[in-house]
Amino acid sequence: MLHDMRPEDIVGEFREKTLDLYGGYRRAVLYTEIETPYPDGKLIVSTTNKDGIITHANKSFVEMSGYTEDEILYAPHSILRHPDMPPAAFKDLWDTVNRGEHWQGYVKNLRKDGGYYWVKATVIPNIRQAKVVSYTSVRRKPSRTKVEECTQLYPTLF
Amino acid sequence: MTYQFTVSPDFSPDHISGWYIFNTWLQKQTGEAIHLEMYDSFQHQREAIQQEKVDLIYANPYDAAMLVRKKGFLPVAKACGVSDEAVVAVSAENSVDHVEQLQPGIKVAVTEDPDIRLMGMIMLEPADLNASNIEVIVNGTYVLVAKQLLQGNADVGIFFAEAFDDLSDFIKSKLKILVRSQISVIHHSLMIGPKFAYKRNEIVGLLEKMGEDEKGGGVLKSLGFKGWEKVDDEEMEFMIDLMDTLAV
């Protein structure tokens, strides 16, 4: 279950939008223009089950998300969904991994405090005994050139 | 029957005798004849694996997918508290302080160590650098990578972090770290092949207790390890999946 974001958690001036998320969730998100830079040398790693529920998150995931580990574990991965991300990107992600293939793309993620961070994400299906049992997502530091390209492109995809 | 044991060719030269001591210890503990074969390159080692000559390997994580998925190897154990991390460094005289300042066309000194090279290349991505717009200079050792930087033959060096830390203080004073990985979950593993797999649980048990007696403790010291911890199948699958995502 995803709760609406709360104004008392937000740092800085914010805007509000209601998102329709994967799995039939609706969520009111509050977001600011404050970017948290991706930490050098780190990977953000998480695993979700087939329904997109987070079953594992590494320390960098927790730190960058702004949530506690308890808040993150067993939450829908769409807890990080930023309103600037076009739904088409996530549809492409799910279509690709459901075919058993790797998906790679640049993603703007939403923090608990309303801020954001950009990542280069790779999502792969975890195949055990020839069946997809879960998905692992690994994010690394994106180049600013790619981020700037996506900043221009994504608003055109709504 | 004599089983063959081999060690990833990126082992630290300081610990080569440690692997022979470990092999002697393992033979005594298991009662099996095990021959240690040290290959001088990843290519030669992979050829031996393809020819199914290898029964036990302290493997580079880059090779884990091939070993598990194509050759039926199973994970046994990893060194306690040790993970593979990479350092990207330049000469201390270089005006570059951040990876993002690096430009296409630079010369990057590396070794053949496949997981470290992969991690290093990932850490160059924020500067829009990839295999197509850099010149890679492959070296036999990390000391030679450092030498390439000091002599101005390369702009950037990708090092195994442990090897970088083991460089002399003098050499390190002439280098500047731009970024050091903090990935934590990529590690070498002892893995066992199908012919020897019936000994897997016994070897796991022996390794987990290795530090409890003086002799085993001495062997660990010669390897530079604090101890061994079991790697189960799912942990190995997770690392293979992770390596897959990095190779994309």
Short mmCIF file of C-alpha atoms in Angstrom, two decimals:
data_model
loop_
_atom_site.label_atom_id
_atom_site.label_comp_id
_atom_site.label_asym_id
_atom_site.label_seq_id
_atom_site.Cartn_x
_atom_site.Cartn_y
_atom_site.Cartn_z
CA MET A 1 0.00 0.00 0.00
CA LEU A 2 1.33 3.42 -0.92
CA HIS A 3 0.42 6.42 1.19
CA ASP A 4 0.13 9.90 -0.22
CA MET A 5 3.20 12.03 0.39
CA ARG A 6 2.96 14.34 3.40
CA PRO A 7 3.86 18.05 3.37
CA GLU A 8 5.76 17.69 6.67
CA ASP A 9 8.25 15.32 4.95
CA ILE A 10 9.03 17.76 2.13
CA VAL A 11 12.07 20.01 2.09
CA GLY A 12 11.53 23.26 0.19
CA GLU A 13 8.77 24.65 -1.95
CA PHE A 14 6.73 21.91 -3.60
CA ARG A 15 4.09 21.14 -6.20
CA GLU A 16 1.46 18.41 -6.05
CA LYS A 17 0.24 15.84 -8.56
CA THR A 18 -1.77 12.62 -8.38
CA LEU A 19 -0.22 9.67 -10.20
CA ASP A 20 -1.85 6.49 -11.46
CA LEU A 21 0.73 3.82 -10.73
CA TYR A 22 1.47 0.25 -11.84
CA GLY A 23 -0.68 -2.18 -9.88
CA GLY A 24 -3.71 0.10 -9.78
CA TYR A 25 -2.39 2.46 -7.10
CA ARG A 26 -3.16 6.17 -7.02
CA ARG A 27 -0.84 8.42 -5.09
CA ALA A 28 -0.62 12.15 -4.40
CA VAL A 29 3.04 13.11 -4.77
CA LEU A 30 4.71 16.31 -3.63
CA TYR A 31 7.83 17.32 -5.51
CA THR A 32 10.45 20.03 -5.50
CA GLU A 33 13.21 21.20 -7.83
CA ILE A 34 15.98 20.05 -5.48
CA GLU A 35 18.37 17.50 -7.02
CA THR A 36 20.46 15.11 -4.96
CA PRO A 37 23.62 14.25 -6.92
CA TYR A 38 24.25 10.57 -7.59
CA PRO A 39 27.05 9.38 -5.27
CA ASP A 40 30.34 8.57 -7.03
CA GLY A 41 31.39 4.92 -7.21
CA LYS A 42 28.14 3.47 -5.85
CA LEU A 43 25.48 1.24 -7.31
CA ILE A 44 21.88 1.41 -6.20
CA VAL A 45 20.47 -2.11 -6.17
CA SER A 46 17.01 -3.44 -5.52
CA THR A 47 14.98 -6.53 -6.25
CA THR A 48 11.23 -6.67 -6.67
CA ASN A 49 8.86 -9.57 -6.94
CA LYS A 50 6.79 -10.03 -10.09
CA ASP A 51 4.21 -7.56 -8.79
CA GLY A 52 6.79 -4.80 -8.45
CA ILE A 53 7.02 -5.02 -4.65
CA ILE A 54 10.51 -4.32 -3.26
CA THR A 55 11.97 -7.41 -1.57
CA HIS A 56 15.59 -6.25 -1.30
CA ALA A 57 17.24 -2.84 -1.28
CA ASN A 58 20.90 -2.09 -0.66
CA LYS A 59 22.21 0.69 1.57
CA SER A 60 22.68 3.13 -1.33
CA PHE A 61 19.06 2.59 -2.39
CA VAL A 62 17.83 3.43 1.09
CA GLU A 63 20.12 6.47 1.44
CA MET A 64 19.21 7.97 -1.93
CA SER A 65 15.48 7.36 -1.54
CA GLY A 66 15.31 9.30 1.72
CA TYR A 67 13.10 6.59 3.23
CA THR A 68 14.05 4.18 6.00
CA GLU A 69 14.66 0.55 5.14
CA ASP A 70 11.42 -0.39 6.92
CA GLU A 71 9.47 2.08 4.78
CA ILE A 72 11.04 0.77 1.56
CA LEU A 73 10.86 -2.98 2.04
CA TYR A 74 7.63 -4.50 0.71
CA ALA A 75 6.53 -1.15 -0.72
CA PRO A 76 5.68 -0.95 -4.45
CA HIS A 77 8.71 0.15 -6.46
CA SER A 78 6.57 2.98 -7.80
CA ILE A 79 7.18 4.71 -4.46
CA LEU A 80 10.07 6.32 -6.39
CA ARG A 81 7.96 7.36 -9.38
CA HIS A 82 8.51 10.99 -10.27
CA PRO A 83 5.72 12.88 -12.09
CA ASP A 84 8.21 14.05 -14.74
CA MET A 85 8.72 10.43 -15.86
CA PRO A 86 6.47 9.59 -18.83
CA PRO A 87 4.28 6.49 -18.32
CA ALA A 88 5.51 5.23 -21.73
CA ALA A 89 9.00 4.68 -20.26
CA PHE A 90 7.66 2.34 -17.58
CA LYS A 91 5.39 0.54 -20.03
CA ASP A 92 8.46 -0.11 -22.18
CA LEU A 93 10.33 -1.31 -19.06
CA TRP A 94 7.66 -3.84 -18.08
CA ASP A 95 7.06 -4.99 -21.67
CA THR A 96 10.80 -5.58 -22.09
CA VAL A 97 11.49 -7.46 -18.85
CA ASN A 98 8.32 -9.51 -19.24
CA ARG A 99 9.80 -10.76 -22.53
CA GLY A 100 12.78 -11.93 -20.47
CA GLU A 101 15.07 -9.18 -21.78
CA HIS A 102 17.21 -6.48 -20.16
CA TRP A 103 15.86 -2.93 -20.03
CA GLN A 104 18.10 0.08 -19.76
CA GLY A 105 17.15 3.71 -19.49
CA TYR A 106 17.59 6.99 -17.69
CA VAL A 107 15.18 7.56 -14.82
CA LYS A 108 14.34 10.54 -12.65
CA ASN A 109 13.44 9.18 -9.22
CA LEU A 110 11.41 10.88 -6.50
CA ARG A 111 12.75 11.08 -2.93
CA LYS A 112 10.73 11.04 0.23
CA ASP A 113 11.66 14.70 0.80
CA GLY A 114 10.21 15.66 -2.60
CA GLY A 115 13.60 16.05 -4.25
CA TYR A 116 14.86 13.96 -7.14
CA TYR A 117 17.90 12.08 -8.44
CA TRP A 118 18.75 10.83 -11.92
CA VAL A 119 20.05 7.32 -12.54
CA LYS A 120 21.07 5.10 -15.42
CA ALA A 121 18.99 2.03 -14.64
CA THR A 122 19.33 -1.53 -15.87
CA VAL A 123 16.52 -3.94 -15.04
CA ILE A 124 16.83 -7.66 -15.61
CA PRO A 125 14.46 -10.56 -14.96
CA ASN A 126 15.84 -13.05 -12.42
CA ILE A 127 15.39 -16.44 -14.01
CA ARG A 128 15.50 -19.53 -11.76
CA GLN A 129 14.76 -23.01 -13.15
CA ALA A 130 13.75 -21.38 -16.45
CA LYS A 131 11.10 -19.16 -14.81
CA VAL A 132 11.11 -15.43 -14.09
CA VAL A 133 10.84 -15.20 -10.31
CA SER A 134 11.74 -11.55 -9.67
CA TYR A 135 13.43 -8.49 -11.15
CA THR A 136 16.70 -6.82 -10.18
CA SER A 137 17.37 -3.19 -10.91
CA VAL A 138 20.87 -1.75 -10.76
CA ARG A 139 21.38 1.99 -11.10
CA ARG A 140 24.61 3.77 -11.80
CA LYS A 141 25.69 7.36 -12.21
CA PRO A 142 24.38 8.84 -15.47
CA SER A 143 26.26 11.31 -17.65
CA ARG A 144 24.97 14.87 -17.51
CA THR A 145 24.70 14.87 -21.31
CA LYS A 146 22.21 11.98 -21.16
CA VAL A 147 20.32 13.60 -18.29
CA GLU A 148 20.01 16.82 -20.26
CA GLU A 149 18.77 14.89 -23.32
CA CYS A 150 16.12 13.14 -21.20
CA THR A 151 15.12 16.40 -19.53
CA GLN A 152 14.30 17.72 -23.03
CA LEU A 153 12.76 14.50 -24.34
CA TYR A 154 10.56 13.21 -21.51
CA PRO A 155 8.05 16.12 -21.43
CA THR A 156 7.30 15.36 -25.09
CA LEU A 157 6.30 11.76 -24.29
CA PHE A 158 3.18 12.54 -22.22
CA MET B 1 41.70 -39.52 -9.24
CA THR B 2 43.49 -36.18 -9.09
CA TYR B 3 41.33 -33.07 -9.13
CA GLN B 4 42.54 -29.78 -10.52
CA PHE B 5 42.36 -26.57 -8.53
CA THR B 6 43.11 -23.18 -10.04
CA VAL B 7 43.05 -19.56 -8.93
CA SER B 8 41.85 -16.53 -10.88
CA PRO B 9 44.99 -15.13 -12.59
CA ASP B 10 44.44 -11.77 -10.89
CA PHE B 11 45.70 -13.17 -7.55
CA SER B 12 48.05 -10.94 -5.60
CA PRO B 13 51.69 -11.99 -6.24
CA ASP B 14 52.22 -11.69 -2.47
CA HIS B 15 49.86 -14.62 -1.92
CA ILE B 16 51.03 -17.09 -4.57
CA SER B 17 52.78 -19.27 -1.98
CA GLY B 18 49.62 -18.99 0.15
CA TRP B 19 47.58 -20.75 -2.52
CA TYR B 20 50.08 -23.66 -2.62
CA ILE B 21 49.94 -23.88 1.19
CA PHE B 22 46.12 -23.80 1.02
CA ASN B 23 46.10 -26.58 -1.56
CA THR B 24 48.31 -28.77 0.63
CA TRP B 25 46.01 -28.10 3.60
CA LEU B 26 42.92 -28.92 1.52
CA GLN B 27 44.39 -32.21 0.32
CA LYS B 28 45.17 -33.26 3.88
CA GLN B 29 41.72 -32.26 5.14
CA THR B 30 39.73 -33.91 2.35
CA GLY B 31 42.01 -36.90 1.73
CA GLU B 32 41.80 -36.16 -2.00
CA ALA B 33 44.63 -35.62 -4.47
CA ILE B 34 44.33 -32.04 -5.73
CA HIS B 35 46.76 -30.47 -8.16
CA LEU B 36 47.08 -26.68 -8.11
CA GLU B 37 47.53 -25.25 -11.60
CA MET B 38 48.19 -21.52 -11.83
CA TYR B 39 47.37 -20.12 -15.26
CA ASP B 40 49.17 -17.00 -16.44
CA SER B 41 46.15 -15.49 -18.19
CA PHE B 42 42.36 -15.51 -18.08
CA GLN B 43 42.37 -16.84 -21.64
CA HIS B 44 44.46 -19.89 -20.72
CA GLN B 45 42.34 -20.51 -17.64
CA ARG B 46 39.10 -20.28 -19.62
CA GLU B 47 40.46 -22.73 -22.19
CA ALA B 48 41.16 -25.21 -19.37
CA ILE B 49 37.62 -24.68 -18.03
CA GLN B 50 36.18 -25.28 -21.50
CA GLN B 51 38.19 -28.51 -21.72
CA GLU B 52 36.71 -29.49 -18.33
CA LYS B 53 40.13 -29.79 -16.74
CA VAL B 54 39.19 -27.63 -13.73
CA ASP B 55 37.36 -29.05 -10.70
CA LEU B 56 37.86 -26.31 -8.12
CA ILE B 57 38.46 -22.62 -8.81
CA TYR B 58 38.87 -19.43 -6.86
CA ALA B 59 37.03 -17.55 -9.56
CA ASN B 60 36.76 -13.98 -10.74
CA PRO B 61 33.10 -12.84 -10.51
CA TYR B 62 33.14 -12.09 -14.23
CA ASP B 63 33.57 -15.81 -14.93
CA ALA B 64 30.94 -16.93 -12.40
CA ALA B 65 28.05 -16.85 -14.90
CA MET B 66 29.90 -19.08 -17.35
CA LEU B 67 31.00 -21.45 -14.58
CA VAL B 68 27.51 -21.82 -13.08
CA ARG B 69 25.29 -21.64 -16.15
CA LYS B 70 27.43 -23.37 -18.76
CA LYS B 71 29.75 -25.63 -16.78
CA GLY B 72 27.59 -26.67 -13.82
CA PHE B 73 29.85 -25.26 -11.09
CA LEU B 74 28.45 -24.58 -7.63
CA PRO B 75 29.53 -21.85 -5.20
CA VAL B 76 31.41 -22.93 -2.09
CA ALA B 77 32.75 -19.96 -0.14
CA LYS B 78 34.15 -16.45 -0.26
CA ALA B 79 36.78 -14.66 1.80
CA CYS B 80 35.17 -12.94 4.82
CA GLY B 81 34.68 -9.21 4.45
CA VAL B 82 36.41 -8.98 1.08
CA SER B 83 34.81 -7.52 -2.02
CA ASP B 84 36.18 -6.52 -5.41
CA GLU B 85 36.34 -2.77 -5.79
CA ALA B 86 37.91 -0.59 -8.50
CA VAL B 87 39.83 2.68 -8.39
CA VAL B 88 40.03 5.17 -11.26
CA ALA B 89 43.16 7.28 -10.92
CA VAL B 90 45.24 9.81 -12.84
CA SER B 91 48.72 11.21 -12.36
CA ALA B 92 48.87 13.62 -9.41
CA GLU B 93 50.06 16.29 -11.87
CA ASN B 94 46.92 15.93 -14.00
CA SER B 95 44.62 18.96 -13.72
CA VAL B 96 41.56 16.68 -13.80
CA ASP B 97 39.92 16.28 -10.38
CA HIS B 98 36.62 14.64 -11.36
CA VAL B 99 35.68 11.88 -13.79
CA GLU B 100 33.27 14.26 -15.55
CA GLN B 101 36.24 16.40 -16.67
CA LEU B 102 37.74 13.54 -18.71
CA GLN B 103 37.42 13.90 -22.48
CA PRO B 104 36.90 11.40 -25.32
CA GLY B 105 40.12 10.17 -26.90
CA ILE B 106 41.95 9.63 -23.61
CA LYS B 107 44.24 6.65 -23.07
CA VAL B 108 43.10 4.31 -20.31
CA ALA B 109 45.54 1.82 -18.76
CA VAL B 110 43.96 -1.42 -17.52
CA THR B 111 44.88 -5.05 -16.82
CA GLU B 112 43.04 -8.09 -18.15
CA ASP B 113 41.24 -8.41 -14.79
CA PRO B 114 37.69 -8.55 -16.22
CA ASP B 115 35.49 -7.52 -13.30
CA ILE B 116 37.69 -4.57 -12.33
CA ARG B 117 37.87 -3.38 -15.92
CA LEU B 118 34.06 -3.55 -16.13
CA MET B 119 33.61 -1.59 -12.89
CA GLY B 120 36.20 0.97 -13.98
CA MET B 121 34.48 1.49 -17.33
CA ILE B 122 31.18 2.03 -15.54
CA MET B 123 32.80 4.71 -13.43
CA LEU B 124 33.94 6.47 -16.64
CA GLU B 125 30.39 6.57 -18.04
CA PRO B 126 29.44 9.85 -16.31
CA ALA B 127 31.99 11.49 -18.67
CA ASP B 128 30.28 9.86 -21.69
CA LEU B 129 33.30 7.61 -22.10
CA ASN B 130 33.00 4.07 -23.40
CA ALA B 131 35.05 1.52 -25.33
CA SER B 132 34.33 3.31 -28.61
CA ASN B 133 35.82 6.69 -27.67
CA ILE B 134 38.85 5.81 -25.52
CA GLU B 135 42.12 4.05 -26.24
CA VAL B 136 42.66 1.07 -23.95
CA ILE B 137 46.21 0.05 -23.02
CA VAL B 138 46.29 -3.45 -21.53
CA ASN B 139 49.05 -4.19 -19.01
CA GLY B 140 50.24 -7.31 -17.21
CA THR B 141 50.10 -5.90 -13.69
CA TYR B 142 48.71 -2.96 -11.74
CA VAL B 143 52.26 -1.71 -11.10
CA LEU B 144 52.58 -1.36 -14.87
CA VAL B 145 49.25 0.51 -14.97
CA ALA B 146 50.71 2.95 -12.45
CA LYS B 147 53.90 3.21 -14.50
CA GLN B 148 51.88 4.15 -17.61
CA LEU B 149 50.37 7.05 -15.67
CA LEU B 150 53.68 8.20 -14.19
CA GLN B 151 55.40 8.10 -17.58
CA GLY B 152 52.56 9.98 -19.23
CA ASN B 153 51.72 7.09 -21.58
CA ALA B 154 48.15 6.88 -20.26
CA ASP B 155 45.75 9.53 -18.95
CA VAL B 156 43.71 7.30 -16.66
CA GLY B 157 44.36 4.02 -14.88
CA ILE B 158 41.79 1.48 -13.72
CA PHE B 159 43.04 -0.44 -10.68
CA PHE B 160 41.84 -3.24 -8.44
CA ALA B 161 41.44 -1.19 -5.22
CA GLU B 162 43.44 -3.66 -3.14
CA ALA B 163 46.28 -3.57 -5.68
CA PHE B 164 46.19 0.24 -5.68
CA ASP B 165 46.38 0.29 -1.89
CA ASP B 166 49.35 -2.11 -2.03
CA LEU B 167 51.36 0.22 -4.30
CA SER B 168 54.33 1.86 -2.57
CA ASP B 169 53.69 5.12 -0.77
CA PHE B 170 56.02 6.81 -3.26
CA ILE B 171 53.99 5.66 -6.27
CA LYS B 172 50.69 6.49 -4.57
CA SER B 173 51.97 9.99 -3.82
CA LYS B 174 52.37 10.48 -7.58
CA LEU B 175 48.78 9.41 -8.32
CA LYS B 176 45.38 10.97 -7.70
CA ILE B 177 42.20 8.93 -7.14
CA LEU B 178 39.20 10.28 -9.06
CA VAL B 179 36.74 7.67 -7.83
CA ARG B 180 36.75 4.45 -5.82
CA SER B 181 33.86 2.02 -6.16
CA GLN B 182 31.77 1.06 -3.13
CA ILE B 183 29.77 -1.81 -4.57
CA SER B 184 30.36 -4.35 -1.75
CA VAL B 185 28.55 -7.32 -3.30
CA ILE B 186 30.94 -8.38 -6.07
CA HIS B 187 33.53 -10.86 -4.88
CA HIS B 188 35.76 -13.75 -5.91
CA SER B 189 34.37 -17.14 -4.89
CA LEU B 190 35.66 -20.64 -4.46
CA MET B 191 33.56 -22.77 -6.82
CA ILE B 192 33.41 -26.50 -7.33
CA GLY B 193 32.86 -28.39 -10.58
CA PRO B 194 30.50 -31.30 -11.27
CA LYS B 195 33.08 -34.11 -10.80
CA PHE B 196 34.13 -32.83 -7.38
CA ALA B 197 30.72 -31.49 -6.27
CA TYR B 198 30.08 -34.42 -3.92
CA LYS B 199 32.70 -32.83 -1.65
CA ARG B 200 30.99 -29.41 -1.61
CA ASN B 201 29.38 -29.57 1.83
CA GLU B 202 32.46 -31.15 3.38
CA ILE B 203 34.70 -28.39 1.99
CA VAL B 204 32.27 -25.67 3.13
CA GLY B 205 32.41 -27.14 6.64
CA LEU B 206 36.22 -27.34 6.60
CA LEU B 207 36.59 -23.77 5.37
CA GLU B 208 34.12 -22.32 7.87
CA LYS B 209 36.15 -23.85 10.73
CA MET B 210 39.51 -23.12 9.19
CA GLY B 211 40.43 -20.32 11.58
CA GLU B 212 39.69 -22.39 14.67
CA ASP B 213 43.02 -24.22 14.81
CA GLU B 214 46.55 -22.90 14.61
CA LYS B 215 47.44 -24.64 11.35
CA GLY B 216 44.31 -23.48 9.52
CA GLY B 217 44.79 -19.98 10.91
CA GLY B 218 48.32 -19.93 9.52
CA VAL B 219 47.05 -20.96 6.09
CA LEU B 220 44.47 -18.18 6.15
CA LYS B 221 47.19 -15.70 7.07
CA SER B 222 49.27 -16.82 4.11
CA LEU B 223 46.26 -16.11 1.85
CA GLY B 224 45.68 -12.73 3.46
CA PHE B 225 42.15 -13.80 4.49
CA LYS B 226 40.41 -13.41 7.86
CA GLY B 227 38.32 -16.50 7.18
CA TRP B 228 35.87 -18.06 4.75
CA GLU B 229 32.11 -17.79 4.66
CA LYS B 230 29.68 -19.98 2.76
CA VAL B 231 28.19 -18.71 -0.51
CA ASP B 232 24.81 -20.27 -1.18
CA ASP B 233 23.26 -20.77 -4.60
CA GLU B 234 20.97 -17.74 -4.40
CA GLU B 235 23.77 -15.38 -3.35
CA MET B 236 25.75 -16.55 -6.37
CA GLU B 237 22.75 -16.18 -8.69
CA PHE B 238 22.24 -12.64 -7.37
CA MET B 239 25.87 -11.73 -8.07
CA ILE B 240 25.63 -13.21 -11.57
CA ASP B 241 22.48 -11.17 -12.21
CA LEU B 242 24.26 -8.08 -10.94
CA MET B 243 27.25 -8.68 -13.21
CA ASP B 244 24.78 -9.15 -16.09
CA THR B 245 23.31 -5.71 -15.46
CA LEU B 246 26.76 -4.14 -15.43
CA ALA B 247 27.82 -5.79 -18.66
CA VAL B 248 24.88 -4.25 -20.57
#
